[in-house]
Amino acid sequence: MIMRHLRILAVGAALFAAAATAGPAAVASTAGDPNPWGDPNLVSMFDGKTLNNWTSAKPGGWTVANGVIHGTGTAGRGWLRYNTQVGNFRWIFNVRQVSGNHAPTVLIWGTITPIRDALSAIQFQPPNGGHWDYRPGHNNGGGKESTSFPHTKWDIHQWSQCEILGNQATGVARMACCPLPTGATTCKAVEVLDFKDATAGRVGPLAIQVHNSGIQDEYRSLFVESPVADPGKFVTT
């Protein structure tokens, strides 16, 4: 009996030692699209089938079709927010517009206490770099807080990849985008927009937004990393 106990202890010790030397496991992706950037800390936000882990501003605004999040355009202006809130983050996603009269829009550093228009958030307009500031007392295009960088204007009706980095401590948020070639899973992005306001950074929801009634935008391959060790370093550029 003593020898049996010793053998069990020996096997357990060997398994523990193997696990200790194997290093941390990569974060598993739950989306239909794989993580192509080699960053093990990126976590999938979308399973390709449901809107689990997301909350909509109103019923009927969003659905899942053909493995993408589809804005129906039938519920008017509204948003779909990720339930996990972040302050210091990396957010990567693919976006395109099926139809509409305004560029796609996403929201960062908003709040749900209280819920106001556009979550009182900072709005980025991928892939070409438009912007708006919905914080109370602002409600403007960002002014000197936003800097757009020159680049070839991309067709919003084709799939683009975008990465947004947010540094809560400094209030700096940066976006880099690129058009995705047909069949490609990633592309080499260029920086298109910077936002800086030391008072803006806060823990809040990441959200995709239908800006106007009738707009149909689509999203896929959504990944988030939070916190980010180096919130000034893109992985897609």
Short mmCIF file of C-alpha atoms in Angstrom, two decimals, residues 10 26 135 168 170:
data_model
loop_
_atom_site.label_atom_id
_atom_site.label_comp_id
_atom_site.label_asym_id
_atom_site.label_seq_id
_atom_site.Cartn_x
_atom_site.Cartn_y
_atom_site.Cartn_z
CA ALA A 10 5.54 10.32 -8.18
CA ALA A 26 -2.42 30.43 -25.85
CA ARG A 135 -19.04 63.02 -24.45
CA GLN A 168 -6.56 54.63 -20.67
CA THR A 170 -2.89 58.81 -21.38
#
